[in-house]
mmCIF file of N, CA, C and O in Angstrom:
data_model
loop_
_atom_site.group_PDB
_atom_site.id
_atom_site.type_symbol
_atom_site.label_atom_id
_atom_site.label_comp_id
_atom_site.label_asym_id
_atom_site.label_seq_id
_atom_site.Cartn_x
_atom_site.Cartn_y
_atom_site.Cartn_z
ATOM 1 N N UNK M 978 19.441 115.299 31.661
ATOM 2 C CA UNK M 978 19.224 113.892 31.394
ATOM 3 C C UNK M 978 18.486 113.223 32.546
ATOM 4 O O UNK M 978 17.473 112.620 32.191
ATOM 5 N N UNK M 979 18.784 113.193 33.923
ATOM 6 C CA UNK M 979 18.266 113.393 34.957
ATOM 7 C C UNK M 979 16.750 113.628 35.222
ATOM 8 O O UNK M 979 16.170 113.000 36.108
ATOM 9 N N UNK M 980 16.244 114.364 34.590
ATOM 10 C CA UNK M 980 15.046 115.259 34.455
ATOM 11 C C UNK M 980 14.246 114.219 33.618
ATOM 12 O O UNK M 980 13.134 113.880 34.023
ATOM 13 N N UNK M 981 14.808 113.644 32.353
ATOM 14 C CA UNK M 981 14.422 113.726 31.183
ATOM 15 C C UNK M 981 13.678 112.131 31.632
ATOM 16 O O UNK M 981 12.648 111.539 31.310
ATOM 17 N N UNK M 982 15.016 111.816 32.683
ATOM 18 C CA UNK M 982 14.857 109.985 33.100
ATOM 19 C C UNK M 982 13.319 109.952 34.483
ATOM 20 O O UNK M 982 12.410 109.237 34.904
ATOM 21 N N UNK M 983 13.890 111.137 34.638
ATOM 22 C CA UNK M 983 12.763 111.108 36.122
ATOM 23 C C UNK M 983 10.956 111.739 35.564
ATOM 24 O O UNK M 983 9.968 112.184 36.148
ATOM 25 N N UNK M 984 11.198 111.544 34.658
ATOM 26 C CA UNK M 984 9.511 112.344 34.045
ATOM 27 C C UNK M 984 9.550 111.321 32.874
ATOM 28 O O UNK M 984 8.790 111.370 31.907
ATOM 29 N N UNK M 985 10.489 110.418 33.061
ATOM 30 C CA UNK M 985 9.847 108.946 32.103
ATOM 31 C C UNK M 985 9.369 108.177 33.083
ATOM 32 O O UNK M 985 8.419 107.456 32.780
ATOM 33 N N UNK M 986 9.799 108.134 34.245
ATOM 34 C CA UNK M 986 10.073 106.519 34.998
ATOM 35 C C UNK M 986 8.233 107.590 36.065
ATOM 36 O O UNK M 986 7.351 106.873 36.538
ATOM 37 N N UNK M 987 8.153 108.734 36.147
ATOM 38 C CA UNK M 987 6.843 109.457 36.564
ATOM 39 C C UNK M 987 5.448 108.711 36.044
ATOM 40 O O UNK M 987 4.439 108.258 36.582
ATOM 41 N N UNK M 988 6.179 108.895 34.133
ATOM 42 C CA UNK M 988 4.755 108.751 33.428
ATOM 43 C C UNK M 988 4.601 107.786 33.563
ATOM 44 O O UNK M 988 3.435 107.439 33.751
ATOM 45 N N UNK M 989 5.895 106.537 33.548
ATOM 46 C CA UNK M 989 5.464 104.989 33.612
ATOM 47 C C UNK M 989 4.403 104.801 34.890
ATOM 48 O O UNK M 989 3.374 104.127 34.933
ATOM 49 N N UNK M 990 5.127 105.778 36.088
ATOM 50 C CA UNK M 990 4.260 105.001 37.000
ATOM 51 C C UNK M 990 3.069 105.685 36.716
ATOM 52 O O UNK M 990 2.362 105.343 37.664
ATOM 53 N N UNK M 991 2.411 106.416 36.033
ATOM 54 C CA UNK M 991 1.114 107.552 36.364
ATOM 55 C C UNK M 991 0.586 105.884 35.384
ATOM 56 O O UNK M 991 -0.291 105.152 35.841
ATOM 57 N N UNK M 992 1.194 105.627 34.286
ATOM 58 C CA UNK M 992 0.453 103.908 33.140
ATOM 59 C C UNK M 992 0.130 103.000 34.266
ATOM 60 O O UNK M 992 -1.049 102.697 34.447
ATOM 61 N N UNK M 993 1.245 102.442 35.197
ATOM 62 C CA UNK M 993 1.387 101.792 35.509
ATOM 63 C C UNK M 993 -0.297 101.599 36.974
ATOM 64 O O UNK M 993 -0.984 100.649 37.350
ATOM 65 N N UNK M 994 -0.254 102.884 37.262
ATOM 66 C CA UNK M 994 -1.568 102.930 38.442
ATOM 67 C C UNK M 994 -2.694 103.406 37.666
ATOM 68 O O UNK M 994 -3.706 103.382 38.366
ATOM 69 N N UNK M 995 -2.947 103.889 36.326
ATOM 70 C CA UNK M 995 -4.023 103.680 35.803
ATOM 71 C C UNK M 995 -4.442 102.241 34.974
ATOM 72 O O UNK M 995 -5.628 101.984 34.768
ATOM 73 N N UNK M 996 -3.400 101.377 34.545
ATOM 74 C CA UNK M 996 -3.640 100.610 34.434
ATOM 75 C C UNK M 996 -4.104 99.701 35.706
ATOM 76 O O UNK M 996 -5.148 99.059 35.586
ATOM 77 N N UNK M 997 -3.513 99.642 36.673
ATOM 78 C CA UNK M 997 -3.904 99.018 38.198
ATOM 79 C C UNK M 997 -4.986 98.767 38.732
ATOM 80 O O UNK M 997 -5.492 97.735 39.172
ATOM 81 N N UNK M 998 -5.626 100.862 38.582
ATOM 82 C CA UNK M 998 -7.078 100.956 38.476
ATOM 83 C C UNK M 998 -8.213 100.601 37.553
ATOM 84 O O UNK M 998 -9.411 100.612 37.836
ATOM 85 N N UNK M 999 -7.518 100.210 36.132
ATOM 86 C CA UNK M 999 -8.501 99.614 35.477
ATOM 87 C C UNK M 999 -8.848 98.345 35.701
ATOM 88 O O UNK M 999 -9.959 97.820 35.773
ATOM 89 N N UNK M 1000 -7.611 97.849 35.818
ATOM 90 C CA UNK M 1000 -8.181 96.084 36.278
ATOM 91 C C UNK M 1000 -9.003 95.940 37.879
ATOM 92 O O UNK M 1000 -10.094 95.389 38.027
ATOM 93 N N UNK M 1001 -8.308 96.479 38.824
ATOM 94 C CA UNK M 1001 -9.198 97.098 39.768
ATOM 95 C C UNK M 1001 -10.863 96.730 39.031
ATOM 96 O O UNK M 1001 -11.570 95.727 39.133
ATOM 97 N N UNK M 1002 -11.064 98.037 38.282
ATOM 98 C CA UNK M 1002 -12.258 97.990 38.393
ATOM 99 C C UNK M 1002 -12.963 97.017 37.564
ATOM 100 O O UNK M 1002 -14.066 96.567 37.872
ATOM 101 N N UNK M 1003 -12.388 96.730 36.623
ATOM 102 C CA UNK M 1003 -12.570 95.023 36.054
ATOM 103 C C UNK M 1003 -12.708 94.126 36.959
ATOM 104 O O UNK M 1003 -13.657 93.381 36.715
ATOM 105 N N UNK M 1004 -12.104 93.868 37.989
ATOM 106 C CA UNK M 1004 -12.341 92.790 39.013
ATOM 107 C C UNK M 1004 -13.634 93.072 39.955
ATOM 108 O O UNK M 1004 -14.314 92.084 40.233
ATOM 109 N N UNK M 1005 -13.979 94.163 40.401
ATOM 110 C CA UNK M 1005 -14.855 94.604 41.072
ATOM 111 C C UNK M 1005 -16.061 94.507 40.051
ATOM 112 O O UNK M 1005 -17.148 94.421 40.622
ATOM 113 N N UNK M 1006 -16.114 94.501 38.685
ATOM 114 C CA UNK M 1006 -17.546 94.465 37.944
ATOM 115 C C UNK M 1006 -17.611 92.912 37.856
ATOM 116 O O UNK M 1006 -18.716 92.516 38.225
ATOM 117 N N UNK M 1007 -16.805 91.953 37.496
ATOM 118 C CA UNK M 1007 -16.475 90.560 37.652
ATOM 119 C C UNK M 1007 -16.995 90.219 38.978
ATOM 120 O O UNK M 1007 -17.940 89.437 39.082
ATOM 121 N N UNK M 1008 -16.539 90.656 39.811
ATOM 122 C CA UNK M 1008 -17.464 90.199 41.656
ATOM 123 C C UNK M 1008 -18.414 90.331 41.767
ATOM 124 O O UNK M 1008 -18.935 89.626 42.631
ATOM 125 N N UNK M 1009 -19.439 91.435 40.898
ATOM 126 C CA UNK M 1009 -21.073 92.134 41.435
ATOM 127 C C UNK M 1009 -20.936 91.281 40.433
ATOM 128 O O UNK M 1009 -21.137 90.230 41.043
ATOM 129 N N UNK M 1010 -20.629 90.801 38.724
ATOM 130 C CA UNK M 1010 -21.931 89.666 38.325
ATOM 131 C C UNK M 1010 -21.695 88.326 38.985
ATOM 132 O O UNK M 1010 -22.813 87.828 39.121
ATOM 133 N N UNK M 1011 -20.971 87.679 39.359
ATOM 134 C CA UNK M 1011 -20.781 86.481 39.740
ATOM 135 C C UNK M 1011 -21.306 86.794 41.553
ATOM 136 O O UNK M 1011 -21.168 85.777 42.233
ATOM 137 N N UNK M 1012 -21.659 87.581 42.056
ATOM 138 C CA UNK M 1012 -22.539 87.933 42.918
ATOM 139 C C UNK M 1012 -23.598 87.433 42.618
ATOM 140 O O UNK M 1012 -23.915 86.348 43.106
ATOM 141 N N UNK M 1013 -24.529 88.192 41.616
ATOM 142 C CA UNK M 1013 -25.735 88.598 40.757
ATOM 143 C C UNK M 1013 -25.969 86.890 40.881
ATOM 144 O O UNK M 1013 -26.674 86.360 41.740
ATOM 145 N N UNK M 1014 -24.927 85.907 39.426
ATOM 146 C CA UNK M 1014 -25.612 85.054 39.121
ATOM 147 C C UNK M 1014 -25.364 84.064 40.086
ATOM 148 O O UNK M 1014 -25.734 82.944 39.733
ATOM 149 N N UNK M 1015 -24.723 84.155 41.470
ATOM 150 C CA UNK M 1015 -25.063 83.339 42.093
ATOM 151 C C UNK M 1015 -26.241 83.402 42.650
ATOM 152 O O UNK M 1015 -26.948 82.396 42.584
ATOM 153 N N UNK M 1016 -26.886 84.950 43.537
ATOM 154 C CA UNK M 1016 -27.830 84.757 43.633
ATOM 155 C C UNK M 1016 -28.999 84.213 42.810
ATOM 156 O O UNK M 1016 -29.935 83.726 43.444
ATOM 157 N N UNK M 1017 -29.066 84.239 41.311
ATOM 158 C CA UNK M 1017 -29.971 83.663 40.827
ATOM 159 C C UNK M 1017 -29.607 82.027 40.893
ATOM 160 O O UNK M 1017 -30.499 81.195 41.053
ATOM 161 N N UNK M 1018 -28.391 81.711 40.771
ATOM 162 C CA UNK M 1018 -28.596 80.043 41.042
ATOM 163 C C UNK M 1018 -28.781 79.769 42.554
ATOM 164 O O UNK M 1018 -29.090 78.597 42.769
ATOM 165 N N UNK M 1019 -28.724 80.167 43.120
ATOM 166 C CA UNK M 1019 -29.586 79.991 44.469
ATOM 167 C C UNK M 1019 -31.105 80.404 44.374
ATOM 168 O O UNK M 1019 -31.801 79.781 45.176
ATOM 169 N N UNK M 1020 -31.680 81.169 43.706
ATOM 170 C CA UNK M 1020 -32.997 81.340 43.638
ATOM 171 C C UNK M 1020 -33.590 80.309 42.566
ATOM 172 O O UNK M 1020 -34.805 80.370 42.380
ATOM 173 N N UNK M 1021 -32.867 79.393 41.864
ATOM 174 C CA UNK M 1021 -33.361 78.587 40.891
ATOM 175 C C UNK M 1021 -33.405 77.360 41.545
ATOM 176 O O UNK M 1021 -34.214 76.459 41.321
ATOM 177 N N UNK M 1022 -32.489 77.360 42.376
ATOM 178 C CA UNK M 1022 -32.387 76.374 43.167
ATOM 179 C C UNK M 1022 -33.455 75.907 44.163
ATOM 180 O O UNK M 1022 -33.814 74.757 44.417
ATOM 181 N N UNK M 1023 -33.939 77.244 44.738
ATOM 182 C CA UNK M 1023 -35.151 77.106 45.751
ATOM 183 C C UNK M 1023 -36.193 76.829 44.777
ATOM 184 O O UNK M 1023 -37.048 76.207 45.407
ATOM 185 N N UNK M 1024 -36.711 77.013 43.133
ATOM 186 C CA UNK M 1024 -37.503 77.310 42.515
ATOM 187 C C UNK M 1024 -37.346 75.556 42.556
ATOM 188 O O UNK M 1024 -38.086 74.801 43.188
ATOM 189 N N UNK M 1025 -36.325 75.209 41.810
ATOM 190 C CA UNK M 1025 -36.129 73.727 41.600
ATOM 191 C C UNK M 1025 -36.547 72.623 43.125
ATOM 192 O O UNK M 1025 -37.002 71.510 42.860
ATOM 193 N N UNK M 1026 -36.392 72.945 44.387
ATOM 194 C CA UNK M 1026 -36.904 71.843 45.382
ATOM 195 C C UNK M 1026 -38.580 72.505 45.279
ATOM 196 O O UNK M 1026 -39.468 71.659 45.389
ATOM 197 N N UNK M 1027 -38.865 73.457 45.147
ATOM 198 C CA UNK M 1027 -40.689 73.703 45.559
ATOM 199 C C UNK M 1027 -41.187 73.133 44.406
ATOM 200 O O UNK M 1027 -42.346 72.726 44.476
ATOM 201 N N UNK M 1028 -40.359 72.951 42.943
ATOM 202 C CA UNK M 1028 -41.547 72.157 41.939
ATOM 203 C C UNK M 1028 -40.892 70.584 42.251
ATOM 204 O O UNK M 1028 -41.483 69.574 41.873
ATOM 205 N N UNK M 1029 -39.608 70.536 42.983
ATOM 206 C CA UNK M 1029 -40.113 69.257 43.095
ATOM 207 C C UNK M 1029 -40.711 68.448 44.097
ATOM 208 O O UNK M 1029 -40.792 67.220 44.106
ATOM 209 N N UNK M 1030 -41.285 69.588 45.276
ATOM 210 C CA UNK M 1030 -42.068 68.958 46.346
ATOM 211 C C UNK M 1030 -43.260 68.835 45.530
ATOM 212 O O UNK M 1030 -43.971 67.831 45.540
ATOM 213 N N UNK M 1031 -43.474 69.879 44.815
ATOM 214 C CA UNK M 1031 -44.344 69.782 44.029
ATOM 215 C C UNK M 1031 -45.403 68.437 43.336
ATOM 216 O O UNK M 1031 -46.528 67.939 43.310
ATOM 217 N N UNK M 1032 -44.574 68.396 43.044
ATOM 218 C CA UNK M 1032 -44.139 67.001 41.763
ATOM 219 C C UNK M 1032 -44.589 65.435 42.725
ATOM 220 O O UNK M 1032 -45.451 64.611 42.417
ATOM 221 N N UNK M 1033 -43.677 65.427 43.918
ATOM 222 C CA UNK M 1033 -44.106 64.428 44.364
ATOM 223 C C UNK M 1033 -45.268 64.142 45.175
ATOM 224 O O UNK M 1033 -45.789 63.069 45.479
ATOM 225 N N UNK M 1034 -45.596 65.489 45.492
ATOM 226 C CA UNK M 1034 -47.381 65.485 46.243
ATOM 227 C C UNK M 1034 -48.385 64.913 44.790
ATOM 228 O O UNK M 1034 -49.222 64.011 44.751
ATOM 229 N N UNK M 1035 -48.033 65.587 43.992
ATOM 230 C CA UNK M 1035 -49.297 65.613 42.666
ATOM 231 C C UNK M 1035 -48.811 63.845 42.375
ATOM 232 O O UNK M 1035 -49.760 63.062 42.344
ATOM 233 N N UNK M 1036 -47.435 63.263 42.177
ATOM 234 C CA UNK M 1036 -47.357 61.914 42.281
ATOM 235 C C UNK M 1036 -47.985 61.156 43.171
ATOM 236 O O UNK M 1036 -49.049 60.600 42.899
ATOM 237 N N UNK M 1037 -47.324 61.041 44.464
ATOM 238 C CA UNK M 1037 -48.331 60.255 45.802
ATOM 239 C C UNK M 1037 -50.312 60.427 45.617
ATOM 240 O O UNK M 1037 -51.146 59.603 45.992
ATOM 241 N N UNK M 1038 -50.581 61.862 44.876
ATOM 242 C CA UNK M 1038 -52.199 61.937 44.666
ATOM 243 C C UNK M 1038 -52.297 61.071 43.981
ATOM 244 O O UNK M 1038 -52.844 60.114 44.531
ATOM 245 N N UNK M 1039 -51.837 60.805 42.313
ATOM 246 C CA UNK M 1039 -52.019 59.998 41.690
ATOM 247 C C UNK M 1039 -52.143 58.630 41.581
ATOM 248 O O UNK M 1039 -52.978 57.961 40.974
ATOM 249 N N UNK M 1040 -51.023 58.249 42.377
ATOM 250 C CA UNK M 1040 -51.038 57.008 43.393
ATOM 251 C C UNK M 1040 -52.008 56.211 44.178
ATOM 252 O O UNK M 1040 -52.158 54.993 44.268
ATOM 253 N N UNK M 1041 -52.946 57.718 45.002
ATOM 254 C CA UNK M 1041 -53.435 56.750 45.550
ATOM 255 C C UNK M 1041 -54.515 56.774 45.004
ATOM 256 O O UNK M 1041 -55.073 55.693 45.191
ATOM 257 N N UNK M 1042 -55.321 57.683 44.215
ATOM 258 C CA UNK M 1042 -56.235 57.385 43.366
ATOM 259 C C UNK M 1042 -55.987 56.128 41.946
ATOM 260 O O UNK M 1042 -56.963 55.624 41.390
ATOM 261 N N UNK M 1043 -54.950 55.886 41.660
ATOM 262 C CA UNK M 1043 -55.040 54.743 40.792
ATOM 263 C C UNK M 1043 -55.243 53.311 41.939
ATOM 264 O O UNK M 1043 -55.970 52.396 41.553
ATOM 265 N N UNK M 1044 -54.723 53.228 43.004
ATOM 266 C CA UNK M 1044 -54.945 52.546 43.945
ATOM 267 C C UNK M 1044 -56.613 52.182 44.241
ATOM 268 O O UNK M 1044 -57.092 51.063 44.426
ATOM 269 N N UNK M 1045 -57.246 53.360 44.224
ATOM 270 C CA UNK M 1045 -58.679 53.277 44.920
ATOM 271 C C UNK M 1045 -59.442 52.955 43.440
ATOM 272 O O UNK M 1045 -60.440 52.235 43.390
ATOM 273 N N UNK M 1046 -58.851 53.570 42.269
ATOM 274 C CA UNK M 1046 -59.578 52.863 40.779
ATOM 275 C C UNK M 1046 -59.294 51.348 40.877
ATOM 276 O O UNK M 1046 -60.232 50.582 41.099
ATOM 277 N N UNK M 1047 -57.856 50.822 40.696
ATOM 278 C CA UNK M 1047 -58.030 49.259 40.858
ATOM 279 C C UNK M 1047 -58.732 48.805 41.798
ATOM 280 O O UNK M 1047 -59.225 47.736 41.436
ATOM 281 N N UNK M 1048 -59.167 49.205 43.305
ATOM 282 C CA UNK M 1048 -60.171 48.827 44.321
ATOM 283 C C UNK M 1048 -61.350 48.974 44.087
ATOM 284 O O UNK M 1048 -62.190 48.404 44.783
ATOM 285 N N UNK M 1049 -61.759 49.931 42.847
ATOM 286 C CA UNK M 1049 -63.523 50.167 42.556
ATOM 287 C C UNK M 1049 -63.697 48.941 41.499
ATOM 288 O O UNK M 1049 -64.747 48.297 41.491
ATOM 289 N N UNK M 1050 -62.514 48.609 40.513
ATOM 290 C CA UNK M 1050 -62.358 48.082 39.284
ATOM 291 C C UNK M 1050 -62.586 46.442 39.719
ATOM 292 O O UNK M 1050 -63.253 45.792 38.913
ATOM 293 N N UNK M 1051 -62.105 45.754 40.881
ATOM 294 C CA UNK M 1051 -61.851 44.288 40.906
ATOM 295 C C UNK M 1051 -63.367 43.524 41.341
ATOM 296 O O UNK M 1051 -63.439 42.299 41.246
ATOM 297 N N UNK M 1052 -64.564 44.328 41.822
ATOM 298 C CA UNK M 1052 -65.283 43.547 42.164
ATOM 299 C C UNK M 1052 -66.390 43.981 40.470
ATOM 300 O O UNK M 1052 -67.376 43.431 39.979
ATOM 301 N N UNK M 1053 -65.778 44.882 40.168
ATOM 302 C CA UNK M 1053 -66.784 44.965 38.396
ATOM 303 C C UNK M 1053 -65.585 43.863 37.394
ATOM 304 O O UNK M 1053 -66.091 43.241 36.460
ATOM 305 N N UNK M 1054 -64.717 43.767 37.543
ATOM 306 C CA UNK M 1054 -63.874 42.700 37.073
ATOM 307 C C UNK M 1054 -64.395 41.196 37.164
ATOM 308 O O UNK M 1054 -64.385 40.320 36.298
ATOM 309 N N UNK M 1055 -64.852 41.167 38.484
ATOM 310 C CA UNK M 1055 -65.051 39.952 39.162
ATOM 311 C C UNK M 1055 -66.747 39.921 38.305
ATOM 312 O O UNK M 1055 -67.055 39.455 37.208
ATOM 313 N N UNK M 1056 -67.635 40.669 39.417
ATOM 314 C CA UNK M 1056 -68.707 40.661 38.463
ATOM 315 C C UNK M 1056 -69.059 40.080 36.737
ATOM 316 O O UNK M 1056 -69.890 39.268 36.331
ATOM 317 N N UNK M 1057 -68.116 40.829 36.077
ATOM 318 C CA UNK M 1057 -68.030 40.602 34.428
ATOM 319 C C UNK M 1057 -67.758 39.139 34.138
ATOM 320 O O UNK M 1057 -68.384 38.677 33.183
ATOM 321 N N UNK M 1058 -66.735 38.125 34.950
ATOM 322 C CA UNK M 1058 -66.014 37.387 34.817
ATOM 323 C C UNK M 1058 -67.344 36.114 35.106
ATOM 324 O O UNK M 1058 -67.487 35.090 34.437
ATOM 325 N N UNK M 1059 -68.224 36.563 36.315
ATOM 326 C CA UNK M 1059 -69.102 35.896 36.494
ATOM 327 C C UNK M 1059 -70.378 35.708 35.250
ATOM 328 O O UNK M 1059 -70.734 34.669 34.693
ATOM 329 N N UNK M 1060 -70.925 37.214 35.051
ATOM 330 C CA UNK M 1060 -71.495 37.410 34.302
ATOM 331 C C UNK M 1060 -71.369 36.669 32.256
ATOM 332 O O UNK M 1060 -72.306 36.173 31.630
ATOM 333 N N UNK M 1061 -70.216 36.834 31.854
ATOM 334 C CA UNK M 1061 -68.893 35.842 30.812
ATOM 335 C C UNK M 1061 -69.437 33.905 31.098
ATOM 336 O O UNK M 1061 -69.709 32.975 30.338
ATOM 337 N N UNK M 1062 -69.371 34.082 32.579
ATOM 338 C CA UNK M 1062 -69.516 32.474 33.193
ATOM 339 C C UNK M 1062 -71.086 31.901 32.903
ATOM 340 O O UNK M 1062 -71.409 30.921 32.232
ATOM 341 N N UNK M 1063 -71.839 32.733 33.549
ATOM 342 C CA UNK M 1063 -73.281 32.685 33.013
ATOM 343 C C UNK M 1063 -73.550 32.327 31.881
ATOM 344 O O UNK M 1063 -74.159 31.258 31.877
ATOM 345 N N UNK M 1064 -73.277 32.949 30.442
ATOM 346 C CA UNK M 1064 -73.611 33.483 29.567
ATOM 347 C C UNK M 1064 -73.052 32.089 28.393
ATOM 348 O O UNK M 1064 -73.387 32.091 27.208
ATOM 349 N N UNK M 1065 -72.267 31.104 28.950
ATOM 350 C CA UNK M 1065 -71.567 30.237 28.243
ATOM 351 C C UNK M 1065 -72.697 28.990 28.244
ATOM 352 O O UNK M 1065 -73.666 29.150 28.987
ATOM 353 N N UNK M 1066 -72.644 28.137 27.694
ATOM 354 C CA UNK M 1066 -73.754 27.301 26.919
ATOM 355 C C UNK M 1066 -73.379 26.302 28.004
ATOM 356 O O UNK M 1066 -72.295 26.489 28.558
ATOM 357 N N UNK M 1067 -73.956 25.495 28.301
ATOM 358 C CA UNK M 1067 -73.550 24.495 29.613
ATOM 359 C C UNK M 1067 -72.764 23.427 28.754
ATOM 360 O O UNK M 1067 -73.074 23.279 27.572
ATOM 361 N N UNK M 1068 -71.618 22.578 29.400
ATOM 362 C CA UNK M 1068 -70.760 22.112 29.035
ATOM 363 C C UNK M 1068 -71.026 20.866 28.112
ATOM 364 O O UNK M 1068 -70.249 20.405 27.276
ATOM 365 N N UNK M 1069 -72.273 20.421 28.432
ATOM 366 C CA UNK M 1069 -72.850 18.747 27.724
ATOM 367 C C UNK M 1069 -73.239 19.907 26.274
ATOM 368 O O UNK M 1069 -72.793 19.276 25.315
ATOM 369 N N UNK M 1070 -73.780 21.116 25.774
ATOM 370 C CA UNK M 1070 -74.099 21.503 24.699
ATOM 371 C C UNK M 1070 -72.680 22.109 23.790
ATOM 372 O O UNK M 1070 -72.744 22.256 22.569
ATOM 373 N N UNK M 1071 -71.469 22.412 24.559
ATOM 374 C CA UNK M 1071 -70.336 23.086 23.951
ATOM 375 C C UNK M 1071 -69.984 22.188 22.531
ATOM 376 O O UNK M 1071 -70.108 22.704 21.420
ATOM 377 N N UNK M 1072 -69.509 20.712 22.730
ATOM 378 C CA UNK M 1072 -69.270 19.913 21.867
ATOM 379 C C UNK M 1072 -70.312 19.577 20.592
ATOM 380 O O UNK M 1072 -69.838 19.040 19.591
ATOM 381 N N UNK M 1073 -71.711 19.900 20.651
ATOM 382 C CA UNK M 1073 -72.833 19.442 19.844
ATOM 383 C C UNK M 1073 -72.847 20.670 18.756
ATOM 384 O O UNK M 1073 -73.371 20.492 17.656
ATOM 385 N N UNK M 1074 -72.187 22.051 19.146
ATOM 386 C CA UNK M 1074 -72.168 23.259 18.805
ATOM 387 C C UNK M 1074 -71.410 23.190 17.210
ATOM 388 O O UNK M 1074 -71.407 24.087 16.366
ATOM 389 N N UNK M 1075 -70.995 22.285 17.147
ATOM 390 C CA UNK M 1075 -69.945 23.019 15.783
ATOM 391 C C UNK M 1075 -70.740 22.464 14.663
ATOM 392 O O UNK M 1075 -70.412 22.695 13.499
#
């Protein structure tokens, strides 16, 4: 009986450390991906600040070229406005017009 108890309570433990080792190695494949995808969210991360240095150089360009268009634009603005001024019937003929 002895025997019978000591080659049960054996096999339990032979379950008991292969089960051990399976989770074991479940935890160890769980560590290399959460390894893995951290390194990729750290590499998405670096991907994410270079498009957005990116982003704000190609902004500030845009900037200052709409800047230097409204500066080419105000003296042809001005011009037109004069040109509009010219082009109007002198003020003693406006009223005789209709």
């Amino acid at each position: 009986l002895q025997d019978l108890e000591a080659g049960t309570l054996e096999e339990d433990l032979r379950l008991c450390i292969r089960q051990l080792c399976h989770q074991v190695f479940t935890l160890q494949c769980q560590l290399r991906d959460q390894g893995f995808l951290h390194w990729q969210l750290q590499a998405a991360r670096g991907e994410d600040a270079h498009l957005q240095e990116e982003l704000k150089a190609q902004l500030n360009e845009l900037q200052k070229r709409q800047h230097e268009a409204n500066l080419a634009v105000s003296p042809l603005k001005a011009k037109l406005a004069s040109l509009v001024q010219n082009m109007r019937p002198p003020t003693w003929l406006r009223g005789h017009q209709r």
